[in-house]
Structure formats: structure tokens, C-alpha cells
XYZ file of N, CA and C in Angstrom:
264
model
N 53.155 10.404 -21.301
C 53.872 11.433 -22.016
C 53.478 12.772 -21.400
N 54.464 13.564 -21.026
C 54.165 14.835 -20.376
C 53.961 15.973 -21.358
N 54.482 15.860 -22.542
C 54.316 16.897 -23.569
C 53.603 16.280 -24.757
N 52.847 17.059 -25.438
C 52.250 16.560 -26.676
C 53.331 16.479 -27.727
N 53.149 15.584 -28.673
C 54.148 15.441 -29.734
C 54.300 16.737 -30.514
N 53.192 17.371 -30.835
C 53.278 18.624 -31.597
C 53.963 19.711 -30.787
N 53.603 19.833 -29.530
C 54.228 20.844 -28.679
C 55.705 20.591 -28.523
N 56.072 19.327 -28.386
C 57.480 18.978 -28.252
C 58.240 19.306 -29.531
N 57.639 19.004 -30.673
C 58.300 19.323 -31.935
C 58.553 20.811 -32.068
N 57.567 21.601 -31.720
C 57.720 23.050 -31.800
C 58.791 23.516 -30.820
N 58.742 23.024 -29.591
C 59.717 23.432 -28.579
C 61.131 23.052 -29.004
N 61.296 21.842 -29.520
C 62.625 21.398 -29.937
C 63.163 22.225 -31.096
N 62.287 22.631 -31.981
C 62.759 23.365 -33.141
C 63.255 24.758 -32.787
N 62.787 25.305 -31.665
C 63.210 26.640 -31.256
C 64.244 26.624 -30.130
N 64.526 25.453 -29.604
C 65.469 25.354 -28.487
C 66.882 25.671 -28.969
N 67.606 26.421 -28.161
C 69.002 26.729 -28.487
C 69.856 25.515 -28.163
N 70.607 25.003 -29.117
C 71.431 23.827 -28.855
C 72.663 24.172 -28.022
N 73.143 23.195 -27.268
C 74.414 23.360 -26.566
C 75.500 23.440 -27.634
N 76.660 23.926 -27.258
C 77.740 24.148 -28.219
C 78.078 22.891 -29.017
N 77.980 21.710 -28.395
C 78.359 20.482 -29.093
C 77.161 19.735 -29.679
N 75.970 20.300 -29.603
C 74.777 19.655 -30.145
C 74.388 20.248 -31.490
N 73.784 19.421 -32.304
C 73.285 19.869 -33.601
C 71.950 20.572 -33.397
N 71.739 21.668 -34.082
C 70.469 22.381 -34.000
C 69.369 21.537 -34.637
N 68.208 21.543 -34.033
C 67.050 20.847 -34.584
C 66.488 21.722 -35.697
N 66.264 21.131 -36.845
C 65.683 21.882 -37.949
C 64.405 21.203 -38.425
N 63.534 21.970 -39.032
C 62.290 21.422 -39.548
C 62.576 20.349 -40.596
N 63.438 20.664 -41.547
C 63.711 19.754 -42.651
C 64.388 18.466 -42.206
N 65.356 18.556 -41.318
C 66.125 17.379 -40.921
C 65.478 16.583 -39.791
N 64.711 17.230 -38.939
C 64.212 16.558 -37.754
C 62.694 16.440 -37.689
N 61.997 17.519 -37.979
C 60.541 17.518 -37.851
C 59.885 16.852 -39.049
N 60.314 17.204 -40.257
C 59.690 16.633 -41.455
C 59.763 15.105 -41.485
N 60.890 14.478 -41.157
C 60.916 13.010 -41.136
C 59.936 12.418 -40.110
N 59.778 13.068 -38.962
C 58.799 12.618 -37.961
C 57.394 12.674 -38.551
N 57.062 13.791 -39.184
C 55.737 13.940 -39.783
C 55.516 12.901 -40.880
N 56.541 12.638 -41.667
C 56.433 11.644 -42.733
C 56.129 10.272 -42.151
N 56.822 9.886 -41.087
C 56.617 8.576 -40.467
C 55.271 8.452 -39.770
N 54.849 9.502 -39.090
C 53.708 9.372 -38.193
C 52.423 10.050 -38.645
N 52.471 10.960 -39.595
C 51.294 11.782 -39.886
C 50.813 11.763 -41.335
N 51.729 11.655 -42.281
C 51.357 11.872 -43.678
C 50.484 10.777 -44.275
N 50.427 9.612 -43.662
C 49.544 8.564 -44.162
C 48.087 8.991 -44.144
N 47.728 9.822 -43.182
C 46.346 10.299 -43.057
C 46.201 11.790 -43.330
N 47.297 12.525 -43.361
C 47.251 13.984 -43.526
C 48.257 14.435 -44.573
N 48.261 13.746 -45.710
C 49.215 14.048 -46.769
C 48.528 14.223 -48.110
N 49.266 14.021 -49.198
C 48.722 14.286 -50.518
C 47.595 13.343 -50.945
N 47.602 12.098 -50.433
C 46.603 11.126 -50.854
C 45.349 11.120 -49.994
N 45.487 11.515 -48.756
C 44.357 11.504 -47.818
C 44.501 12.711 -46.899
N 43.413 13.397 -46.637
C 43.433 14.562 -45.750
C 42.340 14.390 -44.699
N 42.580 13.519 -43.724
C 41.609 13.297 -42.655
C 41.302 14.620 -41.969
N 40.035 14.872 -41.737
C 39.557 16.112 -41.109
C 39.992 17.365 -41.865
N 40.325 17.203 -43.144
C 40.721 18.346 -43.957
C 42.108 18.878 -43.633
N 42.889 18.103 -42.900
C 44.232 18.563 -42.497
C 45.273 17.919 -43.403
N 46.097 18.770 -44.009
C 47.160 18.324 -44.902
C 48.481 18.918 -44.429
N 49.281 18.076 -43.788
C 50.523 18.533 -43.159
C 51.687 18.605 -44.144
N 51.627 17.864 -45.223
C 52.770 17.810 -46.130
C 53.078 19.141 -46.804
N 52.137 20.046 -46.816
C 52.382 21.353 -47.443
C 53.059 22.350 -46.505
N 53.125 22.034 -45.237
C 53.786 22.932 -44.284
C 55.290 22.874 -44.525
N 55.899 24.027 -44.561
C 57.334 24.096 -44.838
C 58.112 24.607 -43.636
N 57.507 24.576 -42.485
C 58.175 25.057 -41.288
C 57.207 25.787 -40.400
N 57.633 26.894 -39.912
C 56.837 27.645 -38.941
C 56.515 29.034 -39.471
N 56.052 29.087 -40.710
C 55.656 30.352 -41.306
C 54.389 30.857 -40.631
N 54.179 32.142 -40.657
C 52.974 32.722 -40.059
C 51.709 32.090 -40.621
N 51.696 31.837 -41.921
C 50.493 31.279 -42.526
C 50.226 29.833 -42.108
N 51.221 29.157 -41.520
C 51.032 27.790 -41.034
C 50.569 27.738 -39.579
N 50.493 28.873 -38.912
C 50.107 28.897 -37.493
C 48.757 28.223 -37.232
N 47.723 28.461 -38.040
C 46.449 27.766 -37.779
C 46.574 26.240 -37.879
N 47.392 25.772 -38.821
C 47.608 24.331 -38.950
C 48.248 23.770 -37.696
N 49.343 24.400 -37.227
C 50.046 23.873 -36.055
C 49.179 23.984 -34.801
N 48.302 24.965 -34.751
C 47.367 25.067 -33.631
C 46.412 23.879 -33.652
N 45.878 23.533 -34.828
C 44.997 22.363 -34.946
C 45.725 21.086 -34.560
N 46.962 20.947 -35.024
C 47.759 19.759 -34.708
C 47.951 19.664 -33.201
N 48.347 20.764 -32.594
C 48.568 20.772 -31.148
C 47.288 20.393 -30.397
N 46.173 20.983 -30.777
C 44.907 20.696 -30.098
C 44.499 19.236 -30.259
N 44.698 18.667 -31.440
C 44.338 17.270 -31.682
C 45.186 16.321 -30.848
N 46.477 16.595 -30.766
C 47.370 15.740 -29.984
C 47.109 15.931 -28.491
N 46.956 17.172 -28.057
C 46.734 17.455 -26.633
C 45.420 16.867 -26.136
N 44.398 16.837 -26.977
C 43.098 16.308 -26.565
C 43.046 14.788 -26.615
N 44.052 14.161 -27.202
C 44.067 12.716 -27.333
C 43.401 12.220 -28.607
N 42.921 13.132 -29.449
C 42.298 12.734 -30.711
C 43.318 12.160 -31.691
N 44.549 12.570 -31.549
C 45.644 12.071 -32.388
C 46.734 11.534 -31.474
N 47.347 10.479 -31.795
C 46.971 9.616 -32.896
C 45.642 8.918 -32.612
N 44.971 8.450 -33.659
C 43.668 7.824 -33.458
C 43.779 6.503 -32.701
N 42.661 6.054 -32.169
C 42.618 4.786 -31.441
C 43.200 3.673 -32.315
N 43.990 2.838 -31.697
C 44.608 1.727 -32.418
C 45.946 2.042 -33.033
N 46.342 3.298 -33.017
C 47.649 3.694 -33.555
C 48.581 3.988 -32.399
N 49.834 3.596 -32.561
C 50.819 3.829 -31.512
C 51.106 5.305 -31.354
N 51.295 5.731 -30.117
C 51.656 7.125 -29.826
C 53.183 7.206 -29.869
N 53.724 8.077 -30.716
C 55.195 8.196 -30.795
C 55.801 8.598 -29.448
N 57.007 8.123 -29.210
C 57.733 8.517 -27.998
C 58.014 9.992 -28.021
């Protein structure tokens, strides 16, 4: 994988769509990805490493430290953890 999942999600959410393409949105595109791949360990029931992604509502300024942690964890290979599949 040439891009980290978090970096790719951020890049896709800000990318300008072609005229015939649907714009990527946090609610329709990013949130379902996070639900499938992240919330089991970083959601309301469990907050591994103190990280809780389910409260993020997009790319608000106050969420910047969270997305920085996510990016660093994915880029360093710490996420996903050993034994878990890496999303395409």
C-alpha cells in the first residue's frame, strides 16, 4: 500500500470530484469505513490507547490531534494491529 489508510481518507475527502463523480463525504464514505475497520477497538465500548474515533464528526479543528494520531499509527504500521487485515 503506497498511502496510509488515514492519509488516503483525508485526501479523498478533500479531492475535487470530476463532473460525473460523486463527492466523497465524511458521513457517506469515511464514517462507514471507520465503523467497519476501527470502532471495534476505538469506539464507545473500547478505547484502545485512549483513542475514540466515533466522536469525530469530520475534519473540525478540534479533531486535528485525533487525525494526526490516526495517521501516525497507520503510517508506522501500529494500526491495524498484528493479526488484523489491512484494508485496501
